[in-house]
Amino acid sequence: MTTIPLLNRTAPDVADVLVIGAGASGSVAVKELAENGFSVVCLEQGDWTPTSVFAGDKPEWELLRQKDWHPNPNVRAGAADYPVDTSESDVNPLMYSAVGGSTILYAAHWTRFAPSDFRVRSLDGVADDWPFDYAEMLPYYERMDRAMAVSGLGDDPAYPPGAPYPLPPLPIGKFGRKAAEGMDKLGWHWWPGPNSIASRQHGDQSPCVRYGACLTGCPQGAKASTDLTHWPQALAAGAVLVTGARVREITVDAQGRATGAVYVDRNGGEHHQKAGVVVLAANGVGTARLLQLSRSTAHPDGLANSSGLVGRRLMMHPYGAVVGTYEDDLESWIGPSGQAIQSMQFYETDASRGFVRGAKWNVMPTGGPLGMRAGYGGRPVKESWGANFHRNVKATMGRSFEWGIIAEDLPDDTNRVVLDGELTDSDGIPAPKIIYTSSENTSALIDFHIARAVEAHEAAGAVSTSVTRLMRDCGWHLLGTARMGEDPATSVVDQWGRAHDVPNLYVIDGSIFVTSAGVNPTAMIMALALRCVEHLISERRNQEVAV
């Protein structure tokens, strides 16, 4: 059980740094800045989520996950959520507004980019290279591994050598072993999946007891969410956190420097928090929305948008899945969930396949009967209702597992976040609209990987397989809408997250990704945020400020 570190500090009239968003990247920034002596205020539209409210250890869990703990804000429709128009999107964006952000509900797969992910243009002639490489990111990855209590097995041959994970791997379970049997028969790569879930006591973090409810919040407090891993230290160092604060505009002075942000509290009151530096950490949808909301005579197309790229190049990782059903009881309702094993067998480009780039695979348990029905929908109603439903549950419950496929999503200017012309949030602020379709390359990539995943199940002895080619509720990874680069004409921020157009405005979340890679991005988001904020701290004497 965790205790919420409530501190009723008053925000200074002018903070050294204002951080917008208390999720994965914002938590890193606030903690580092506060511990280095900056006065920091963080505005978060959500609130604290104590572990006692999670349903994973309660009988009604499967019912509550369909609504209260659903990752889609349009389904959940909580007080802190803003609606998203998805009428022109193949994929629904998923997120959670709270202290800790979407780390509250993420699956905790903790996977680094591969070295090739930083050199896509050089290797494959598509998209762009990052302005730095894997070797430069390695120390930041390893520091985040320790901060996030990552459990895993080192020396994965798919990656260059590095430090071991701080905690030993979690059990891969019967279903993980079954999946590995199939991969061994085919001679394909697999490795115990690294997860930001404590396998042993780690500071105040309790060890995993394998509820298998990671995606709806961990009632044990074993999953590393930043409300547990970063905020207690940030508050102890003097940071000020304002919850229930929905930002509607970043303000600028006559010289074009950011001066702070206007936000609305939960009683409808409007406030202006002033600051010398503003850091945006509101995810790939929220950041693009806020920059576009901050229009003015000087910035008619939105703040920091002289390139016209704010909101564009949205990447969301289309996700396909193949569920195999087996005769054996595989106990596939047991966690973590979390990934048992992963594979990078088909991660790198092979020109003979007819597409570029690849995907990470991950084995996950299939959970309980309602989750199975909701997650792998699309079947005829007669197969998911009445007597047929009971028959299918009996045949599959505990006897099936998923090979999930995270397809690399290449940047495309036409996939974007814009402001909706009619839809607003509960404060009357224009909501975001997502315009997104999968490319031909992505479609070919998914088809290839689906076919290989079916082979993997068959090699493991599956009696049947079920394919979900594209899961609509899969947009966990919101990336690329304020990309980094050295040329202000083709990027929004530089390699340190500083906006080309506004010298004291930084963006440090997944928005600044150049490419998406084909892996879960939280490790990269947090490592990159650490790199950016440490540069800001080191250059403090040279930082131009407004007030």
XYZ file of C-alpha atoms in Angstrom:
547
model
C 0.000 0.000 0.000
C 1.369 3.422 -0.871
C 0.779 6.749 0.799
C 0.133 9.835 -1.271
C 2.708 12.484 -0.322
C 0.304 15.407 0.084
C 2.050 18.730 0.555
C 0.085 21.953 0.479
C 2.772 24.258 -0.779
C 1.881 27.577 -2.352
C 3.228 28.074 -5.834
C 5.662 30.979 -6.195
C 4.475 33.978 -8.178
C 7.235 33.292 -10.699
C 8.750 29.810 -10.860
C 12.150 29.157 -12.331
C 10.551 26.403 -14.414
C 6.934 25.494 -15.127
C 6.348 21.875 -16.190
C 3.025 20.995 -17.838
C 2.138 17.354 -17.254
C 3.068 15.023 -14.363
C 3.421 11.830 -16.395
C 6.445 9.839 -17.567
C 8.572 12.699 -18.914
C 7.259 15.508 -16.690
C 8.024 13.498 -13.554
C 11.646 13.088 -14.611
C 11.990 16.816 -15.294
C 10.393 17.967 -12.043
C 12.470 15.630 -9.887
C 15.778 16.567 -11.534
C 15.070 20.304 -11.516
C 13.912 20.360 -7.890
C 16.885 18.307 -6.700
C 19.198 20.758 -8.472
C 17.798 23.782 -6.686
C 15.279 25.153 -9.177
C 11.898 26.397 -8.018
C 9.531 24.186 -10.005
C 5.768 24.228 -10.430
C 3.988 21.384 -12.232
C 0.447 21.716 -13.594
C -1.402 18.389 -13.903
C -5.011 18.138 -15.064
C -5.567 14.853 -13.232
C -5.179 13.896 -9.596
C -3.428 11.269 -7.476
C -4.490 7.645 -7.920
C -3.862 5.697 -4.712
C -3.158 1.999 -5.176
C -6.136 1.179 -2.930
C -8.591 2.237 -5.663
C -7.268 -0.165 -8.297
C -9.570 -3.092 -8.991
C -7.049 -5.787 -9.927
C -7.379 -7.496 -6.520
C -11.175 -7.285 -6.440
C -13.829 -9.682 -7.820
C -15.396 -6.968 -9.979
C -12.112 -6.219 -11.779
C -13.154 -7.457 -15.205
C -16.334 -5.390 -15.132
C -14.620 -2.204 -13.961
C -11.892 -2.433 -16.585
C -14.552 -2.085 -19.283
C -15.324 1.471 -18.149
C -13.656 3.050 -15.096
C -10.186 1.724 -15.928
C -10.441 1.678 -19.695
C -7.408 3.329 -21.354
C -9.528 5.118 -23.977
C -10.510 8.541 -22.564
C -13.634 8.581 -24.743
C -14.839 5.371 -23.055
C -13.654 6.225 -19.544
C -14.958 9.836 -19.736
C -13.514 10.750 -16.345
C -13.520 14.252 -14.888
C -9.865 14.775 -15.796
C -10.197 13.435 -19.345
C -10.625 15.480 -22.479
C -12.514 13.978 -25.422
C -10.757 13.115 -28.677
C -12.415 13.090 -32.097
C -11.331 9.797 -33.685
C -13.819 9.758 -36.568
C -10.955 9.912 -39.109
C -8.499 7.588 -37.375
C -7.806 3.874 -37.779
C -6.591 3.746 -34.175
C -7.905 5.174 -30.896
C -5.374 7.141 -28.817
C -5.057 5.787 -25.270
C -3.889 7.800 -22.260
C -4.547 8.536 -18.606
C -4.611 11.928 -16.907
C -3.177 11.731 -13.402
C -0.036 12.194 -11.356
C 2.033 9.518 -13.061
C 0.133 9.965 -16.330
C -0.228 6.913 -18.526
C 2.350 5.003 -16.465
C -0.617 4.362 -14.156
C -2.225 2.121 -16.805
C 0.655 1.057 -19.078
C 1.772 -2.565 -19.445
C 5.305 -1.778 -18.169
C 7.105 -3.372 -21.131
C 10.556 -1.820 -20.765
C 12.316 -2.028 -24.115
C 15.082 0.104 -25.544
C 15.429 1.273 -29.111
C 17.820 -0.871 -31.160
C 20.932 0.871 -32.556
C 19.433 0.798 -36.064
C 16.417 2.810 -34.886
C 18.550 5.936 -34.706
C 19.723 5.543 -38.333
C 16.610 4.740 -40.360
C 17.433 7.195 -43.150
C 21.023 5.986 -43.456
C 20.123 2.292 -43.381
C 16.784 2.135 -45.144
C 16.413 5.428 -46.999
C 13.185 6.395 -45.238
C 12.191 8.958 -42.612
C 15.169 10.630 -40.854
C 18.108 9.796 -38.621
C 18.113 10.925 -35.007
C 20.733 13.576 -34.090
C 22.447 11.116 -31.713
C 22.941 7.373 -31.454
C 22.367 4.384 -29.181
C 25.747 4.732 -27.452
C 24.888 8.262 -26.352
C 21.552 7.120 -24.930
C 22.937 4.054 -23.133
C 23.828 5.751 -19.795
C 20.400 7.405 -19.663
C 18.704 4.079 -20.343
C 20.657 2.423 -17.548
C 19.844 5.173 -15.053
C 16.150 4.898 -15.903
C 16.359 1.107 -15.493
C 17.360 1.667 -11.880
C 14.831 4.431 -11.250
C 11.993 2.299 -12.634
C 12.897 -0.971 -10.887
C 13.302 -2.898 -14.129
C 13.328 -6.689 -13.847
C 15.043 -8.536 -16.660
C 17.835 -10.765 -17.869
C 20.901 -9.097 -19.360
C 22.995 -10.061 -22.384
C 20.075 -10.251 -24.804
C 21.890 -10.933 -28.112
C 19.528 -8.535 -29.888
C 21.239 -5.613 -28.126
C 24.815 -4.365 -27.577
C 26.403 -5.174 -24.191
C 25.502 -3.060 -21.199
C 24.931 -3.090 -17.457
C 22.664 -5.814 -16.033
C 19.126 -4.938 -15.037
C 18.781 -3.953 -11.378
C 16.351 -6.803 -10.569
C 16.193 -10.439 -11.750
C 13.585 -11.337 -14.375
C 10.007 -12.122 -13.484
C 8.801 -15.720 -14.057
C 7.768 -16.318 -17.652
C 5.116 -18.804 -16.529
C 3.713 -21.847 -18.288
C 2.495 -19.844 -21.265
C 5.876 -18.146 -21.671
C 7.601 -21.524 -21.681
C 5.114 -22.836 -24.232
C 5.806 -19.855 -26.496
C 9.554 -20.378 -26.093
C 9.195 -24.030 -27.127
C 7.749 -22.942 -30.449
C 10.466 -20.368 -31.026
C 13.163 -22.915 -30.224
C 11.734 -25.336 -32.795
C 11.897 -22.606 -35.422
C 15.309 -21.379 -34.318
C 13.923 -17.873 -33.747
C 15.105 -15.352 -31.181
C 13.310 -14.995 -27.857
C 14.340 -13.584 -24.495
C 12.658 -13.076 -21.109
C 10.849 -9.761 -21.430
C 12.179 -6.831 -19.389
C 9.425 -5.131 -17.395
C 9.362 -2.101 -15.109
C 7.786 -4.311 -12.452
C 9.692 -5.205 -9.300
C 10.482 -8.914 -9.020
C 11.819 -8.243 -5.511
C 11.396 -5.511 -2.928
C 12.988 -2.382 -4.412
C 13.055 0.559 -2.032
C 9.412 1.261 -1.218
C 8.238 -0.799 -4.178
C 6.661 -4.151 -3.284
C 7.418 -7.279 -5.314
C 4.956 -8.467 -7.959
C 2.382 -11.005 -6.731
C 1.206 -11.739 -10.305
C -2.345 -10.408 -10.271
C -2.075 -9.982 -14.043
C -3.925 -6.664 -13.812
C -1.031 -4.362 -14.769
C -2.994 -2.579 -17.487
C -5.578 -1.319 -15.010
C -3.195 -0.165 -12.285
C -1.223 -2.289 -9.842
C -2.942 -2.699 -6.444
C 0.321 -4.144 -5.072
C 2.381 -1.095 -6.013
C 4.866 -3.381 -7.774
C 4.565 -1.737 -11.177
C 6.779 1.328 -11.512
C 4.543 4.310 -12.169
C 6.101 7.727 -11.694
C 3.698 8.765 -8.931
C 5.615 6.132 -6.901
C 9.099 6.315 -8.399
C 9.635 10.063 -8.886
C 7.061 12.251 -7.196
C 7.887 11.516 -3.539
C 11.492 12.639 -4.133
C 10.410 15.613 -6.246
C 8.081 16.892 -3.534
C 10.658 16.281 -0.827
C 13.065 18.438 -2.849
C 10.577 21.322 -2.857
C 8.633 20.948 -6.113
C 5.091 22.341 -6.179
C 2.403 20.192 -7.786
C -0.979 21.678 -8.750
C -3.512 18.964 -9.602
C -6.830 19.545 -11.361
C -5.132 22.219 -13.471
C -6.123 22.130 -17.143
C -3.812 24.338 -19.211
C -5.435 26.180 -22.087
C -2.619 28.465 -23.279
C 1.114 29.060 -23.037
C 1.698 32.785 -22.800
C 4.521 34.756 -24.458
C 5.895 38.299 -24.160
C 6.536 40.874 -26.845
C 9.963 39.360 -27.520
C 8.437 35.966 -28.216
C 9.596 34.320 -24.987
C 7.338 32.047 -22.955
C 6.109 33.688 -19.754
C 4.026 30.890 -18.242
C 0.634 29.284 -18.778
C -3.038 29.982 -18.198
C -4.910 27.116 -16.551
C -8.424 26.378 -15.318
C -8.940 24.752 -11.914
C -11.716 22.240 -11.135
C -13.949 25.021 -9.814
C -13.726 26.858 -13.105
C -11.317 29.501 -11.811
C -8.710 30.787 -14.240
C -5.099 31.377 -13.184
C -1.815 32.449 -14.743
C 1.319 30.713 -13.498
C 4.391 32.714 -14.455
C 7.781 31.126 -15.047
C 11.200 31.788 -16.522
C 11.158 28.570 -18.533
C 8.222 26.419 -19.679
C 8.569 22.656 -20.235
C 5.816 20.784 -22.096
C 5.288 17.121 -21.146
C 1.686 16.439 -22.118
C 2.136 13.499 -24.595
C 1.979 13.471 -28.377
C -1.655 14.527 -28.482
C -1.841 16.927 -25.525
C 1.362 18.791 -26.416
C 0.322 19.308 -30.047
C -3.108 20.436 -28.887
C -1.695 22.967 -26.436
C 0.789 24.443 -28.913
C -2.036 24.903 -31.406
C -4.257 26.442 -28.731
C -1.522 29.018 -28.005
C -2.121 30.994 -31.163
C -1.518 34.730 -31.294
C -0.875 37.468 -33.804
C 2.812 36.607 -33.668
C 2.109 32.857 -33.912
C -1.045 32.541 -36.071
C -0.540 28.805 -36.691
C 0.255 27.972 -33.094
C 3.273 28.402 -30.862
C 6.640 27.038 -32.061
C 5.093 26.178 -35.416
C 7.033 28.150 -38.022
C 7.889 24.784 -39.627
C 4.200 23.854 -39.883
C 5.023 20.496 -38.275
C 3.288 20.907 -34.913
C 0.693 18.136 -34.801
C 2.013 16.382 -37.907
C 3.889 13.053 -38.245
C 1.777 11.412 -35.553
C 2.900 7.823 -34.913
C 0.833 5.389 -32.785
C 2.263 1.900 -33.375
C -0.494 -0.143 -35.041
C -0.757 -3.349 -33.008
C -1.637 -6.763 -34.341
C -2.095 -9.906 -32.292
C -2.345 -13.649 -32.783
C -3.918 -15.661 -29.974
C -3.160 -19.359 -29.886
C -5.274 -21.863 -27.997
C -3.721 -25.017 -26.583
C -4.912 -28.254 -25.044
C -2.763 -27.759 -21.951
C -3.689 -25.559 -19.011
C -1.141 -22.735 -19.360
C -2.373 -20.618 -16.424
C -2.549 -17.672 -18.787
C -4.636 -15.628 -16.379
C -1.555 -15.155 -14.176
C 0.565 -12.040 -14.527
C 2.533 -10.042 -15.010
C 0.886 -8.384 -17.964
C 3.686 -7.250 -18.593
C 5.391 -9.391 -21.121
C 6.602 -12.918 -20.442
C 9.036 -13.151 -23.352
C 9.848 -10.972 -26.340
C 11.350 -11.562 -29.763
C 13.366 -9.352 -32.101
C 13.663 -12.066 -34.756
C 12.100 -9.935 -37.503
C 13.003 -6.504 -36.191
C 15.509 -5.398 -38.833
C 14.830 -4.623 -42.486
C 15.028 -7.464 -45.015
C 14.441 -6.056 -48.495
C 13.157 -9.423 -49.751
C 10.002 -9.004 -47.633
C 8.794 -6.020 -49.657
C 8.733 -3.484 -46.821
C 11.204 -1.721 -44.546
C 11.683 -1.888 -40.792
C 10.092 -4.447 -38.446
C 8.441 -5.119 -35.115
C 9.040 -6.398 -31.623
C 6.888 -9.323 -30.564
C 5.737 -9.881 -26.996
C 3.943 -12.728 -25.256
C 1.179 -11.617 -22.918
C -1.410 -13.548 -20.931
C -4.986 -13.400 -22.164
C -6.613 -12.708 -18.800
C -10.213 -13.430 -17.901
C -13.313 -14.105 -20.010
C -14.520 -10.531 -20.431
C -11.098 -9.267 -21.391
C -10.816 -11.970 -24.019
C -14.148 -10.992 -25.481
C -13.480 -7.245 -25.479
C -9.854 -7.309 -26.565
C -10.271 -9.651 -29.484
C -13.681 -8.534 -30.680
C -14.898 -8.492 -34.235
C -16.089 -12.066 -34.284
C -19.694 -12.838 -35.244
C -22.065 -12.103 -32.374
C -23.246 -15.722 -32.278
C -19.710 -16.800 -31.290
C -19.494 -14.305 -28.424
C -22.900 -14.708 -26.846
C -24.992 -17.230 -24.955
C -24.050 -20.901 -25.004
C -21.296 -20.324 -27.555
C -19.662 -17.783 -25.246
C -19.583 -20.302 -22.383
C -18.186 -23.001 -24.676
C -15.469 -20.681 -25.965
C -14.505 -19.554 -22.466
C -14.183 -23.158 -21.309
C -11.963 -23.958 -24.289
C -9.717 -20.901 -24.043
C -9.649 -19.670 -20.436
C -6.140 -20.305 -19.145
C -5.246 -22.233 -22.320
C -4.318 -19.383 -24.626
C -1.807 -16.570 -24.931
C -1.095 -13.688 -27.263
C 1.825 -12.979 -29.533
C 1.507 -9.196 -29.851
C 3.202 -7.271 -32.680
C 4.338 -3.663 -32.294
C 4.718 -2.477 -35.861
C 7.160 0.336 -36.519
C 5.138 3.330 -37.605
C 7.030 5.579 -40.018
C 6.343 9.340 -39.890
C 3.839 10.707 -42.394
C 2.882 14.388 -42.563
C -0.746 13.508 -43.249
C -1.156 11.669 -39.933
C -1.794 14.479 -37.477
C -3.423 16.080 -34.466
C -5.568 19.149 -35.166
C -8.052 21.159 -33.122
C -11.611 19.986 -33.562
C -13.979 22.621 -34.910
C -16.897 21.642 -32.698
C -15.898 19.232 -29.921
C -14.715 20.787 -26.645
C -13.706 19.531 -23.202
C -15.680 20.258 -20.027
C -14.031 23.697 -19.791
C -15.044 24.684 -23.323
C -11.505 24.297 -24.685
C -11.323 22.857 -28.235
C -10.639 19.111 -28.180
C -8.050 17.386 -30.384
C -8.985 15.503 -33.525
C -6.869 12.612 -34.784
C -6.418 12.048 -38.520
C -4.516 8.796 -38.976
C -4.282 5.915 -41.416
C -1.792 3.071 -41.667
C 0.596 3.263 -44.607
C 1.080 0.571 -47.263
C 4.458 -0.212 -45.685
C 2.853 -0.695 -42.276
C 0.089 -2.871 -43.715
C 2.607 -5.116 -45.486
C 4.719 -5.272 -42.336
C 1.773 -6.340 -40.190
C 0.654 -8.990 -42.688
C 4.142 -10.534 -42.732
C 4.464 -10.560 -38.950
C 0.971 -11.948 -38.413
C 1.798 -14.873 -40.680
C 5.046 -15.567 -38.781
C 3.263 -15.344 -35.409
C 0.754 -17.944 -36.595
C 3.723 -20.180 -37.480
C 5.169 -19.599 -34.001
C 1.935 -20.730 -32.363
C 1.659 -23.763 -34.625
C 5.232 -24.747 -33.833
C 4.375 -24.524 -30.130
C 1.422 -26.891 -30.612
C -1.568 -24.571 -30.772
C -4.828 -26.308 -31.687
C -6.218 -23.096 -33.137
C -5.212 -19.478 -33.746
C -7.184 -16.259 -33.907
C -5.872 -13.184 -35.695
C -6.593 -9.565 -34.839
C -4.861 -7.736 -37.660
C -5.259 -4.272 -36.171
C -6.529 -3.670 -32.644
C -8.395 -0.346 -32.730
C -7.793 0.378 -29.035
C -4.029 0.208 -29.366
C -2.824 3.812 -29.504
C -0.790 3.762 -26.295
C 2.256 5.299 -27.953
C 1.635 8.918 -28.974
C 4.734 10.088 -30.798
C 6.232 12.503 -33.294
C 3.982 15.602 -33.336
C 6.760 18.081 -32.446
C 9.785 16.310 -33.880
C 13.369 17.172 -33.010
C 16.070 18.128 -35.484
C 18.748 20.683 -36.215
C 16.961 22.501 -39.067
C 14.154 24.861 -37.909
C 12.520 24.453 -41.322
C 12.003 20.711 -40.831
C 11.679 20.314 -37.066
C 10.008 21.921 -34.047
C 12.686 21.501 -31.358
C 16.431 20.925 -31.300
C 18.101 17.770 -29.966
C 17.713 19.075 -26.391
C 13.973 19.636 -26.729
C 14.242 23.439 -26.980
C 11.798 25.012 -29.425
C 13.507 26.625 -32.406
C 11.031 29.513 -32.300
C 10.851 30.141 -28.528
C 14.192 30.153 -26.675
C 12.758 29.275 -23.244
C 10.140 26.699 -24.282
C 11.030 22.995 -24.120
C 9.163 19.864 -25.209
C 10.400 16.625 -23.647
C 7.694 13.995 -24.209
C 7.136 11.502 -27.040
C 6.161 14.356 -29.344
C 9.810 14.981 -30.141
C 10.519 11.477 -31.468
C 12.020 11.518 -34.969
C 10.901 7.948 -35.666
C 8.898 5.527 -33.557
C 11.060 2.377 -33.633
C 9.089 -0.878 -33.261
C 9.203 -1.178 -29.488
C 7.314 0.161 -26.475
C 8.596 3.738 -26.041
C 8.353 4.533 -22.304
C 12.008 3.681 -21.620
C 13.035 6.011 -24.456
C 10.614 8.773 -23.419
C 11.984 8.848 -19.874
C 15.653 8.461 -20.854
C 15.265 11.213 -23.444
C 13.540 13.500 -20.921
C 16.464 12.955 -18.547
C 18.960 13.830 -21.289
C 17.038 17.012 -22.172
C 16.540 18.269 -18.623
C 20.136 17.620 -17.612
C 21.241 19.740 -20.551
C 18.854 22.492 -19.451
C 20.330 22.350 -15.951
C 23.920 22.397 -17.215
C 23.192 25.421 -19.437
C 21.243 27.328 -16.782
C 23.584 30.333 -16.890
C 23.096 30.715 -20.633
C 19.338 30.192 -20.605
C 17.324 33.161 -21.854
C 14.255 33.794 -19.700
C 11.320 36.159 -19.879
C 10.909 37.263 -16.295
